[in-house]
CSV table of C-alpha atoms and ligand atoms in Angstrom, one decimal:
chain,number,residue,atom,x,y,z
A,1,UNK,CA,10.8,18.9,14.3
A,2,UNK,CA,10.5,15.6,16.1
A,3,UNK,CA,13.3,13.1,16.2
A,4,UNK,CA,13.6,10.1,14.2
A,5,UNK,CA,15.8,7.7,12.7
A,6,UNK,CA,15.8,6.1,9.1
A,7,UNK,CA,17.3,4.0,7.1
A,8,UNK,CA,16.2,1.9,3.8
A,9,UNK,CA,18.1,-0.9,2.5
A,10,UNK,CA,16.7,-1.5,-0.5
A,11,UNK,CA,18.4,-1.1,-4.1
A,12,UNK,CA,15.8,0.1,-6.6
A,13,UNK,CA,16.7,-0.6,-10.3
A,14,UNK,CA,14.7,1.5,-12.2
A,15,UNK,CA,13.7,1.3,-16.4
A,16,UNK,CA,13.0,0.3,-18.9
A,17,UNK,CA,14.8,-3.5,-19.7
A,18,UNK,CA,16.2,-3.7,-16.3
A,19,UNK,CA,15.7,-7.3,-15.9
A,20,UNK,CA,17.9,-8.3,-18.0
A,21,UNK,CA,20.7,-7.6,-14.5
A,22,UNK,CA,18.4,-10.2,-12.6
A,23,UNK,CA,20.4,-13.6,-12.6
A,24,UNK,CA,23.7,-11.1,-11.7
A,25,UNK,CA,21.8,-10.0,-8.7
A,26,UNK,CA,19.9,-12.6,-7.6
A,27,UNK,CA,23.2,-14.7,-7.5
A,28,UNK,CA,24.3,-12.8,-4.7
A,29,UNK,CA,21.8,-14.5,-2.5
A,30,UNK,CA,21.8,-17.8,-3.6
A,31,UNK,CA,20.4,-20.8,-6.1
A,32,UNK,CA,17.3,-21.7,-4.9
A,33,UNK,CA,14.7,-19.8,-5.5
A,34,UNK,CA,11.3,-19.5,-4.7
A,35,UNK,CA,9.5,-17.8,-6.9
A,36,UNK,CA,6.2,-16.4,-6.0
A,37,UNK,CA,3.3,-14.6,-7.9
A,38,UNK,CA,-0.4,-14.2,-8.3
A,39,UNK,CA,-3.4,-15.0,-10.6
A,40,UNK,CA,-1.6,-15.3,-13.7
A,41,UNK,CA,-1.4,-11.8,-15.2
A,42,UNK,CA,2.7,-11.8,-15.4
A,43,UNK,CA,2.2,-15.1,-17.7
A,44,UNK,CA,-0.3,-12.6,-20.2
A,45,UNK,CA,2.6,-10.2,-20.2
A,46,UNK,CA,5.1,-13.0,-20.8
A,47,UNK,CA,6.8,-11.5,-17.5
A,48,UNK,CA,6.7,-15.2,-16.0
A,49,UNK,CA,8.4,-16.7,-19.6
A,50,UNK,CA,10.5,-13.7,-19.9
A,51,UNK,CA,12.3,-14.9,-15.4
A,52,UNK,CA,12.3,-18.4,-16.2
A,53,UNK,CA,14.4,-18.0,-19.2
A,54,UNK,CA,16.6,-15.5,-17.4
A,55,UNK,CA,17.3,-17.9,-14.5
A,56,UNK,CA,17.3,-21.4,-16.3
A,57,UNK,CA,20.8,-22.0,-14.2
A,58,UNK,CA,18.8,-21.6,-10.6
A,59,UNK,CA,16.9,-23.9,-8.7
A,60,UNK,CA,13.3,-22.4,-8.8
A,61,UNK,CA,10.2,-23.8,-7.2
A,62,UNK,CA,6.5,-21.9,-7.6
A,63,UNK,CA,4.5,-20.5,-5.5
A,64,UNK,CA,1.8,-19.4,-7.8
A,65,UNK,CA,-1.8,-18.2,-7.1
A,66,UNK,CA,-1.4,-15.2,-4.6
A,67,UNK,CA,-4.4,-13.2,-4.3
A,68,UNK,CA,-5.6,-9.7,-3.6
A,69,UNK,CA,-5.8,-9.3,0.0
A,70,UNK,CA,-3.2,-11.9,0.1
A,71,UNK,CA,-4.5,-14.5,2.6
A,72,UNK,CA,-2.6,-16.2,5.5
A,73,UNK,CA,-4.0,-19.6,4.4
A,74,UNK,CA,-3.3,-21.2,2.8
A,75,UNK,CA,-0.5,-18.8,0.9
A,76,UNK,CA,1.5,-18.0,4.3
A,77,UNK,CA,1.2,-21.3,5.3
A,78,UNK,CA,2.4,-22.7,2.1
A,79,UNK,CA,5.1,-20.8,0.9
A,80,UNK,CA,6.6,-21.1,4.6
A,81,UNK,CA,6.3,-25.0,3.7
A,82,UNK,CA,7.8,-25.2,0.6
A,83,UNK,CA,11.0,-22.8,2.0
A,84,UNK,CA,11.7,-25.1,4.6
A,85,UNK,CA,11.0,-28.2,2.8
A,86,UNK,CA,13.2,-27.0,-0.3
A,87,UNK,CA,16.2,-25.1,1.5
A,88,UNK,CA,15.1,-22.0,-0.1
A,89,UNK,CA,17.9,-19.4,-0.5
A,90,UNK,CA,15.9,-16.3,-1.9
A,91,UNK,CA,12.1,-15.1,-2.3
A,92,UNK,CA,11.6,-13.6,-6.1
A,93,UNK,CA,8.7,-12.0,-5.7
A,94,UNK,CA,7.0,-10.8,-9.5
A,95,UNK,CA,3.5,-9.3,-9.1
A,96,UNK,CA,2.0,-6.2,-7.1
A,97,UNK,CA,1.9,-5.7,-3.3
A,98,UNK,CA,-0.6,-8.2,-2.5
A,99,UNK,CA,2.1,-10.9,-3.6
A,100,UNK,CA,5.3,-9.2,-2.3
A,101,UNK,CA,3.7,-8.2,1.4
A,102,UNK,CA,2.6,-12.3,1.2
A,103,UNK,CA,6.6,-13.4,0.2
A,104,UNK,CA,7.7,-10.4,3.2
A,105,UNK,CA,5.9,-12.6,6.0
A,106,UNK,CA,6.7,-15.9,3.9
A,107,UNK,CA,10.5,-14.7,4.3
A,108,UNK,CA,10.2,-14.0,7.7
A,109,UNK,CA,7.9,-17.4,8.9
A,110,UNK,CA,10.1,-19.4,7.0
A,111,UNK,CA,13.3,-18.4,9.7
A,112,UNK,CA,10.9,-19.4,12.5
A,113,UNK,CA,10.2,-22.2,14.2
A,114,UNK,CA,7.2,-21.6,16.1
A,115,UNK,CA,3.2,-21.1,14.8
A,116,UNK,CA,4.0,-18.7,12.1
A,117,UNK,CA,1.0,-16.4,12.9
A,118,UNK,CA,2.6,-15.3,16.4
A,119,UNK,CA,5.4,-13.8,13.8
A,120,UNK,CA,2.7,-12.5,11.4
A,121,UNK,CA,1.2,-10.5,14.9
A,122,UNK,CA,3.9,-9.4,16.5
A,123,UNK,CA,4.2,-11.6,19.4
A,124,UNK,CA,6.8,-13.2,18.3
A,125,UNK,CA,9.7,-11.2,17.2
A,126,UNK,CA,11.4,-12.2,13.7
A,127,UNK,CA,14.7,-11.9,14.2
A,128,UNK,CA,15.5,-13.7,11.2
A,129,UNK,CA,14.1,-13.7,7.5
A,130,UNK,CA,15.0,-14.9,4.0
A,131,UNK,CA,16.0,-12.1,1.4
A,132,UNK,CA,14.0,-10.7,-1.5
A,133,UNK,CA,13.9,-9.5,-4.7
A,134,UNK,CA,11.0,-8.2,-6.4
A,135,UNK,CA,9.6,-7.3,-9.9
A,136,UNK,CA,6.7,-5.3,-9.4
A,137,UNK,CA,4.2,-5.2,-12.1
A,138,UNK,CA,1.4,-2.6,-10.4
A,139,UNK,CA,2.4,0.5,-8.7
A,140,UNK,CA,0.6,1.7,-5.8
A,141,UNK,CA,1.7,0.2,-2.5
A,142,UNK,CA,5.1,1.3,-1.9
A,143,UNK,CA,5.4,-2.4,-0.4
A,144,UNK,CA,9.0,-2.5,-3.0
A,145,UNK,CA,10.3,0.0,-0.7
A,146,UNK,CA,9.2,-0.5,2.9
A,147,UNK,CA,8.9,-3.0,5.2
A,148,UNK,CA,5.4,-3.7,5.8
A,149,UNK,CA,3.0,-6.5,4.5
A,150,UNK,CA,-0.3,-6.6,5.2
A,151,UNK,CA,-2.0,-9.9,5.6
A,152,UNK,CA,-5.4,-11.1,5.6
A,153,UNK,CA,-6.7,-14.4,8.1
A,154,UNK,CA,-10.2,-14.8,6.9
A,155,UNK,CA,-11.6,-17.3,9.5
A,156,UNK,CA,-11.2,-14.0,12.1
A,157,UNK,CA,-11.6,-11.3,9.4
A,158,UNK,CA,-8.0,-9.9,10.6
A,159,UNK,CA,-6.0,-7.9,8.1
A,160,UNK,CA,-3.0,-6.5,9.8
A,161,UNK,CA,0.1,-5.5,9.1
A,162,UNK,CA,2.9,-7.6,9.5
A,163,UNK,CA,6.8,-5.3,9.8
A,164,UNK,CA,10.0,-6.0,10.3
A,165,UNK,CA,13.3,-4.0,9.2
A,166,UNK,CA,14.4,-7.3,8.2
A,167,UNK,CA,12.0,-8.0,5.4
A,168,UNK,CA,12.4,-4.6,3.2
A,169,UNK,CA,13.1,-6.2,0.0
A,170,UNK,CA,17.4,-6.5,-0.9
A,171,UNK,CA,16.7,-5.3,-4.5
A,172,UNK,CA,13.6,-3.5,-6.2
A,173,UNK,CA,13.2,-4.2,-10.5
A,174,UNK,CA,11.1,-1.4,-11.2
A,175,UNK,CA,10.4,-0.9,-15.1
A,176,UNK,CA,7.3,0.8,-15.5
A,177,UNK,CA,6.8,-1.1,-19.1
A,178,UNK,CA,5.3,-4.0,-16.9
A,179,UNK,CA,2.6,-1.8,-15.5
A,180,UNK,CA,1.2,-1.0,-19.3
A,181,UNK,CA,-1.4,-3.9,-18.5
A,182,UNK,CA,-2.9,-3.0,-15.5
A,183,UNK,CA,-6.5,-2.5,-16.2
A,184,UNK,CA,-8.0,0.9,-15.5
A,185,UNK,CA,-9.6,0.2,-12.4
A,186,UNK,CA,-6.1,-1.0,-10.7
A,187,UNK,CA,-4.7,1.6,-11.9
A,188,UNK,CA,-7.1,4.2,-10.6
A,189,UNK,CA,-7.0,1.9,-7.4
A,190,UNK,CA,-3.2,2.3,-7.2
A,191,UNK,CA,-3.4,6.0,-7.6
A,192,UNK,CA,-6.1,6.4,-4.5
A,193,UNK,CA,-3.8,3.8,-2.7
A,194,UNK,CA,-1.0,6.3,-3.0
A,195,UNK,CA,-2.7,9.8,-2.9
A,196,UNK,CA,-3.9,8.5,0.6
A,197,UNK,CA,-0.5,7.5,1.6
A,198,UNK,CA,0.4,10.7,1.0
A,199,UNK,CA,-2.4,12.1,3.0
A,200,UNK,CA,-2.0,10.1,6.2
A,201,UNK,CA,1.2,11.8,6.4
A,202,UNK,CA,0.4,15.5,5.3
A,203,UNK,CA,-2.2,15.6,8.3
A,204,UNK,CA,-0.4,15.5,11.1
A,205,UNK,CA,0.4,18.1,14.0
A,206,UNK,CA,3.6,19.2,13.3
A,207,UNK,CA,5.5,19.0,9.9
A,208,UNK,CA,8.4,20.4,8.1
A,209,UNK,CA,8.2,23.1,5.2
A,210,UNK,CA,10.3,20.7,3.4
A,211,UNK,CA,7.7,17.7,3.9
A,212,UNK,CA,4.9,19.6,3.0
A,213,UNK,CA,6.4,20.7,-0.2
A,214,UNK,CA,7.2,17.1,-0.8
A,215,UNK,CA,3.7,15.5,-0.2
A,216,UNK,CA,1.8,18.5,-2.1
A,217,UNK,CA,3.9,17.7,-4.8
A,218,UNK,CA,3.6,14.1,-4.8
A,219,UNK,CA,-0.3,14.1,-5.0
A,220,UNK,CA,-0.2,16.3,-7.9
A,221,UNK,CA,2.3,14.1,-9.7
A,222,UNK,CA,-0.3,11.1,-8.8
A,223,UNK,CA,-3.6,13.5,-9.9
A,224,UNK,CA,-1.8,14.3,-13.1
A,225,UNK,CA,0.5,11.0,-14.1
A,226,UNK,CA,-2.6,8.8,-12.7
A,227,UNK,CA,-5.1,10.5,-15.6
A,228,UNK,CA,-2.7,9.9,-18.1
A,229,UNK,CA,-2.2,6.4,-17.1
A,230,UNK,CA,-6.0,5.5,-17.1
A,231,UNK,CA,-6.4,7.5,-20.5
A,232,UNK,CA,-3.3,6.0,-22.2
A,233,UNK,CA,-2.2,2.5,-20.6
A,234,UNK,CA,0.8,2.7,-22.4
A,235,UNK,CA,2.4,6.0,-21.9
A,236,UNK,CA,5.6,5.7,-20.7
A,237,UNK,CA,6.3,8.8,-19.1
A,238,UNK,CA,3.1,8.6,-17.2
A,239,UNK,CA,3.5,5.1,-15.9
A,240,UNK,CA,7.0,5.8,-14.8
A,241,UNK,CA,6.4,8.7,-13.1
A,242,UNK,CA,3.4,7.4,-11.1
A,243,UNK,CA,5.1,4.3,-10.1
A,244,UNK,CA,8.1,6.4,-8.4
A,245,UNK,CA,6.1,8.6,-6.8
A,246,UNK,CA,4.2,5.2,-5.1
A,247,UNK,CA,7.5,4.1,-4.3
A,248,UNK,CA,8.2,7.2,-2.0
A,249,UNK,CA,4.6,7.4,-0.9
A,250,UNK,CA,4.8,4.9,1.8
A,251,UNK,CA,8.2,4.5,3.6
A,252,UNK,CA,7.9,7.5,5.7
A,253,UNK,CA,10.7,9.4,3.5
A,254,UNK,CA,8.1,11.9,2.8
A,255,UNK,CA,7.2,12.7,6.6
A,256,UNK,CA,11.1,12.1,8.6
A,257,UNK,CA,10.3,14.6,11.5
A,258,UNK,CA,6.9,15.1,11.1
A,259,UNK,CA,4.5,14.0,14.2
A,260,UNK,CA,3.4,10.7,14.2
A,261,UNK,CA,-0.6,10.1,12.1
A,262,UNK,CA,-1.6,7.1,13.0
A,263,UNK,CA,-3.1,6.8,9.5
A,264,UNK,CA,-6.0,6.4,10.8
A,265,UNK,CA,-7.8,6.0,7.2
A,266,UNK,CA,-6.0,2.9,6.4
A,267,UNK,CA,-6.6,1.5,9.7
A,268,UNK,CA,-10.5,2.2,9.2
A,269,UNK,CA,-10.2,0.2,5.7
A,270,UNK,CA,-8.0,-2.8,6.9
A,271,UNK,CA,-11.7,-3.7,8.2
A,272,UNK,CA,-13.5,-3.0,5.5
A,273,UNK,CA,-11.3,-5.5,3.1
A,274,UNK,CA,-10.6,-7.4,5.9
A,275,UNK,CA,-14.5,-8.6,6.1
A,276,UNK,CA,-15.6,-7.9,2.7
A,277,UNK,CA,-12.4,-8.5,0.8
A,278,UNK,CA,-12.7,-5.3,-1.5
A,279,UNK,CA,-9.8,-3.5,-3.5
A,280,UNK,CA,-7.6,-1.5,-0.6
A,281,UNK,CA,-7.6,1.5,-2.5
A,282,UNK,CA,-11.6,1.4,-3.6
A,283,UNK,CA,-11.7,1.7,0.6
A,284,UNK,CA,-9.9,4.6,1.1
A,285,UNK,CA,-11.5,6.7,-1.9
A,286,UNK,CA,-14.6,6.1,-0.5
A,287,UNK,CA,-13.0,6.7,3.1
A,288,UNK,CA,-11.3,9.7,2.7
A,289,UNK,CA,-13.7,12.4,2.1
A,290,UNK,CA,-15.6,11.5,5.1
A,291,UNK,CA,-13.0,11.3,7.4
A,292,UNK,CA,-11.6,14.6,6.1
A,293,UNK,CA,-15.4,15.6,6.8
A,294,UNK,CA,-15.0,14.5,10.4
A,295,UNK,CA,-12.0,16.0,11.5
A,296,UNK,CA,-12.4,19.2,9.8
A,297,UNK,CA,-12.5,21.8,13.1
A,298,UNK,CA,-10.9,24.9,14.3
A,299,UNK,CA,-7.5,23.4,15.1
A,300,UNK,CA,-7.2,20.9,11.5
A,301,UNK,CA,-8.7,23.9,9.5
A,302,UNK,CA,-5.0,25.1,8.5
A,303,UNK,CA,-4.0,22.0,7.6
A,304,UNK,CA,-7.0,22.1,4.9
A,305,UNK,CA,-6.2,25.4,4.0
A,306,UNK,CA,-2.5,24.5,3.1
A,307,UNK,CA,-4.1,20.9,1.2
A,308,UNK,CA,-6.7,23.2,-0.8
A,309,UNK,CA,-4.4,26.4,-2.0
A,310,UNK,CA,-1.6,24.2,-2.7
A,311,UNK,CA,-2.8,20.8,-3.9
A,312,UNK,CA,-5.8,22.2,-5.9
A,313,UNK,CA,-5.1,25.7,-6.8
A,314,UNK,CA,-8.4,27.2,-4.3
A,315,UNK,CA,-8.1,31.0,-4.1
A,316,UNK,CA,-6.4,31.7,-0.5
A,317,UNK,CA,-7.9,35.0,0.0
A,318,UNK,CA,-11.6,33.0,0.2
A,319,UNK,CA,-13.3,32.4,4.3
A,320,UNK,CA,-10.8,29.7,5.3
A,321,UNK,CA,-13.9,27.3,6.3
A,322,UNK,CA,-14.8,27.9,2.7
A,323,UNK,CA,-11.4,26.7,1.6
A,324,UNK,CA,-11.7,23.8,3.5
A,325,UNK,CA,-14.7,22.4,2.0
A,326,UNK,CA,-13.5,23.4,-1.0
A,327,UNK,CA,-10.6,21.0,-0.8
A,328,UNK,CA,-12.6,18.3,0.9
A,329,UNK,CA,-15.2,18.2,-2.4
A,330,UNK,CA,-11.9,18.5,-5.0
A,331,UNK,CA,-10.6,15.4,-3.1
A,332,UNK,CA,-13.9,13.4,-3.4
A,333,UNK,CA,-14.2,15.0,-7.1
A,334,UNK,CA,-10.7,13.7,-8.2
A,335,UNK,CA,-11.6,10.5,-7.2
A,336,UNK,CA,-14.7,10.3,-9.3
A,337,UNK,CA,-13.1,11.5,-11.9
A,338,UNK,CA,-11.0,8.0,-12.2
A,339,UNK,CA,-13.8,6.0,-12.0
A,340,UNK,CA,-13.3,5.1,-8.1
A,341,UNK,CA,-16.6,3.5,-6.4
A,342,UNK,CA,-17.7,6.6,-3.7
A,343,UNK,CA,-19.9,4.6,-1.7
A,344,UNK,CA,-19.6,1.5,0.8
A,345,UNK,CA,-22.8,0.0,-1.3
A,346,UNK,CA,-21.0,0.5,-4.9
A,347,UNK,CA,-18.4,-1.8,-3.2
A,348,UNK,CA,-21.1,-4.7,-1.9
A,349,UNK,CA,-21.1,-3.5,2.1
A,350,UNK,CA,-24.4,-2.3,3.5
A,351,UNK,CA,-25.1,-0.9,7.0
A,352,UNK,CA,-25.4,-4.8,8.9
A,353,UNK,CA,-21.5,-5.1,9.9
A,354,UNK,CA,-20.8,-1.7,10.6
A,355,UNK,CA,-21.0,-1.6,14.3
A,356,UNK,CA,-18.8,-5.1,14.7
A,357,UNK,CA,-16.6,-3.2,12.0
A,358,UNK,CA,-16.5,-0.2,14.2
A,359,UNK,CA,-15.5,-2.1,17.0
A,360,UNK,CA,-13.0,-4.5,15.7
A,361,UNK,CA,-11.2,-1.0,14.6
A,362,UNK,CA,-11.5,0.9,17.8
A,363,UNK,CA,-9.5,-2.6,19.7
A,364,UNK,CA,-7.2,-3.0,17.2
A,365,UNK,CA,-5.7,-0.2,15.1
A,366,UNK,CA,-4.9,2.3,17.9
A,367,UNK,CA,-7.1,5.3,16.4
A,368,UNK,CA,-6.9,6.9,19.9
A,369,UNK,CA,-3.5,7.7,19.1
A,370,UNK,CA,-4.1,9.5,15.7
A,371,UNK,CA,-3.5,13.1,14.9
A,372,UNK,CA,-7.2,13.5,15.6
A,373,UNK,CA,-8.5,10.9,18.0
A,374,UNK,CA,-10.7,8.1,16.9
A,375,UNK,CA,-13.1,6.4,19.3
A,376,UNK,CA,-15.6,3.4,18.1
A,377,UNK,CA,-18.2,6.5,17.6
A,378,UNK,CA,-15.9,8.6,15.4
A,379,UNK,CA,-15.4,5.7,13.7
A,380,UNK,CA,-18.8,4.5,13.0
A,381,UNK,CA,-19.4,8.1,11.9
A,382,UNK,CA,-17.4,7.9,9.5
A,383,UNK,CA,-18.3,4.4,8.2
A,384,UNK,CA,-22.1,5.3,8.1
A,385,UNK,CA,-21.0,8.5,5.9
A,386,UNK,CA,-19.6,6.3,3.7
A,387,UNK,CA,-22.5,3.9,3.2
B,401,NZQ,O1,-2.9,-11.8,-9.3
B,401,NZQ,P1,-2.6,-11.3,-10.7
B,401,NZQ,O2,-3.0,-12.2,-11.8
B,401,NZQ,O3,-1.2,-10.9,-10.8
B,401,NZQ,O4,-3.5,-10.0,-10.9
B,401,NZQ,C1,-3.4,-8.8,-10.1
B,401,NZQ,C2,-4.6,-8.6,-9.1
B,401,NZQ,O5,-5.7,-9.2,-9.6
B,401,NZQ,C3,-3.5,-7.6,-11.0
B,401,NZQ,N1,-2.2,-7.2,-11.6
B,401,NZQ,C4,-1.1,-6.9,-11.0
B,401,NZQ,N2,-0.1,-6.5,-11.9
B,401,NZQ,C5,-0.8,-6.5,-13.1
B,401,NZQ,C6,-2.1,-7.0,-12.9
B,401,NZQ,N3,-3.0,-7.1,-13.9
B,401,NZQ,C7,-2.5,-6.8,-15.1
B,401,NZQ,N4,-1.2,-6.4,-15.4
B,401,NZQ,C8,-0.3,-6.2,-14.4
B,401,NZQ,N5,0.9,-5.8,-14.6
B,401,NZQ,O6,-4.0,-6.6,-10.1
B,401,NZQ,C9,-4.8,-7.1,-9.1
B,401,NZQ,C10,-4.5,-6.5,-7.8
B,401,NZQ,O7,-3.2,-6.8,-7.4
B,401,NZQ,P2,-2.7,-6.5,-5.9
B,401,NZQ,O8,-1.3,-7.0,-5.8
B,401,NZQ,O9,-3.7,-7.0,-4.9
B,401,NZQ,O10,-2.7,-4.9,-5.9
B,401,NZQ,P3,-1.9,-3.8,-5.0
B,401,NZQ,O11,-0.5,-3.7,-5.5
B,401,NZQ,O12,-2.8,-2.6,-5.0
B,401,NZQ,O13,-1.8,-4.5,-3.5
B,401,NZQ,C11,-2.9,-4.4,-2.6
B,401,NZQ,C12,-2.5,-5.1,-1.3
B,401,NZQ,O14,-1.4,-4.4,-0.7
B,401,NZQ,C13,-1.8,-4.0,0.7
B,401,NZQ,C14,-3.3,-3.8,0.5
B,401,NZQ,O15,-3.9,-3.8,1.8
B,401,NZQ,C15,-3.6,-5.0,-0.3
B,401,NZQ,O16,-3.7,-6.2,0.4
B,401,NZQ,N6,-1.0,-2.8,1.1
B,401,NZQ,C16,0.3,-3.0,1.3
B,401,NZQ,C17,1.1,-2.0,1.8
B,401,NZQ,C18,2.5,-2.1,2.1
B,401,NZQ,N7,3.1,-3.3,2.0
B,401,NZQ,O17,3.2,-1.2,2.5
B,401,NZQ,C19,0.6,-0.6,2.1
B,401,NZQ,C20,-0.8,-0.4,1.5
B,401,NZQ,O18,-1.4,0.6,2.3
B,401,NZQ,C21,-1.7,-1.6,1.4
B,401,NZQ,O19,-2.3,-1.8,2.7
B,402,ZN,ZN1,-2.6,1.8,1.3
């Protein structure tokens, strides 16, 4: 068991008709508020009516219009400007993770007085960042309970992820009622998103018995609560369910002594939206059979064999290669099944970017790192098995 160190700040509130306790607790940080959110979906759901009613004493100025792959300009750029130019106290951020990783590095660029994409890279550090509270309306990321947002610059096709312990969110609303209306392909998005989370952290070198227990069970969950969510929206059991589970997927709680990844699939499809601006979690459905295709070998079979007789029920006493593949066709089978894309050219990207893909991957996610080693040819590989 390797050594680590943990710790998560955030308060989750959790239910149904939690939100009624959000002007108590977003008092605790202050009056003026900016509140930020995407396309206009939490308006349809009367979400957006439902805050502004509840906090008619605060101060609130909009930041409306995030989008998917939430996009350093202008929405960076401008929430930064508004918190400045407002004296902003506290981020509300009510939407999925696309709008909560944008108000993470908004909170942190808006504590800074240099360019604001040094922050966003790294090179400079935040060592200070406004609070935030969240309402999340689409569960998938895990963004509510870690401290990672991942943010698009289109003019260099960079997506990359922008961390800081200071930027977990203070407090989490999660009522799974607000998820009823995501439409089926979110949802089966969301569920992918997760799974995969999951994944990056069940293959690894060395993990606990404990760990292992706890990812094989959270895919299930996700396989079984994601079905019933895309066959009936509004079951409430279901939707719950599957948005905890997405909550624990992706703060490392489910791999705390485990060896390091390197999720090496998500670094793979940080390009892929990154240039094409596709659904994160159409990426890695399509990614994720192939990869597991590529690394499958002598020393990651038992890993595979562990996946396949617990995850999917695939008679142990079978060759263990035979297992394996097994496991690696249920995975690519499951997704189907919810309707995910399976090919790059379902999703709009043909075979002319993949080698400047490939390579923009290989210098900047650190694949040579991962549980199994990914060069610019691995990684190409795996891309053109995708295609
Ligand atoms: O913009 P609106 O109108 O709100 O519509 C959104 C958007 O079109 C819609 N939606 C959200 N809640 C809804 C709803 N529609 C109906 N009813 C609701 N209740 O769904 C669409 C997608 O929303 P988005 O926030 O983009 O989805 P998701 O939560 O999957 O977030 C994806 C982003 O998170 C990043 C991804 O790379 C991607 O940019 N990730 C963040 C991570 C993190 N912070 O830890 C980890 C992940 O691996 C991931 O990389
Ligand atoms: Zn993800």
């Amino acid at each position: 068991m390797q050594n680590f160190e943990y710790q998560t700040p955030t308060k989750i509130i959790f239910g149904q008709g939690v939100i009624e306790k959000l002007p108590g607790v977003l008092a605790q940080y202050g009056k003026k508020v900016l509140l930020t959110y995407g396309g206009g979906s939490i308006k349809k759901i009367g979400l957006y009516q439902k805050v502004l009613e509840l906090l008619k004493d605060f101060e609130i100025t909009e930041l409306p219009g995030i989008q998917p792959n939430p996009k350093y300009n202008p929405s960076v750029l401008e929430g930064t400007r508004l918190c400045k130019e407002k004296g902003i106290e506290v981020i509300l951020s009510v939407g999925g993770g696309s709008v909560l990783d944008c108000s993470k590095a908004i909170a942190g660029c808006a504590c800074f007085d240099g360019e604001p994409w040094d922050l966003i890279t790294g090179k400079a550090p935040t060592l200070k960042a406004l609070p935030i509270v969240d309402i999340l309306t689409l569960a998938a990321t895990g963004s509510e309970y870690d401290c990672g947002g991942v943010i698009s610059r289109t003019e260099t096709n960079d997506k990359l992820c922008y961390a800081s312990p200071l930027v977990f969110p203070q407090v989490s609303f999660l009522d799974p009622c607000y998820t009823f209306s995501v439409p089926k392909n979110q949802t089966a998005a969301g569920v992918a998103d997760a799974i995969n989370h999951i994944l990056e952290q069940y293959f690894c070198e060395d993990s606990t018995l404990m760990n292992d227990g706890f990812c094989e069970a959270g895919i299930k969950s996700l396989m079984v609560n994601g079905k019933a969510c895309i066959d009936n929206p509004e079951d409430y059991t279901a939707r719950a369910e599957m948005m905890f589970v997405c909550t624990l997927a992706c703060n490392d709680i489910m791999s705390l002594g485990n060896s390091r990844s390197g999720w090496p699939m998500h670094g793979i499809e940080h390009a892929l939206s990154g240039y094409y601006d596709i659904t994160h979690g159409e990426g890695l459905a399509i990614l994720t059979p192939r990869w597991m295709q590529h690394i499958l070998s002598e020393r990651t079979l038992p890993r595979f064999v562990k996946y396949g007789v617990n995850v999917f029920g695939i008679d142990g006493r079978l060759p263990k290669m035979e297992i394996a593949q097994k496991a690696i066709d249920s995975t690519y089978a499951f997704f189907q099944s919810i309707g995910m894309p399976m090919h790059l050219r379902e999703v709009g990207i043909g075979p002319e970017r993949i080698d400047e893909m490939a390579h923009h991957v290989a210098v900047n996610e650190g694949l040579e790192n991962a549980y199994v080693p990914l060069d610019e040819e691995d990684i190409k590989a795996i891309l053109l098995a995708s295609l």
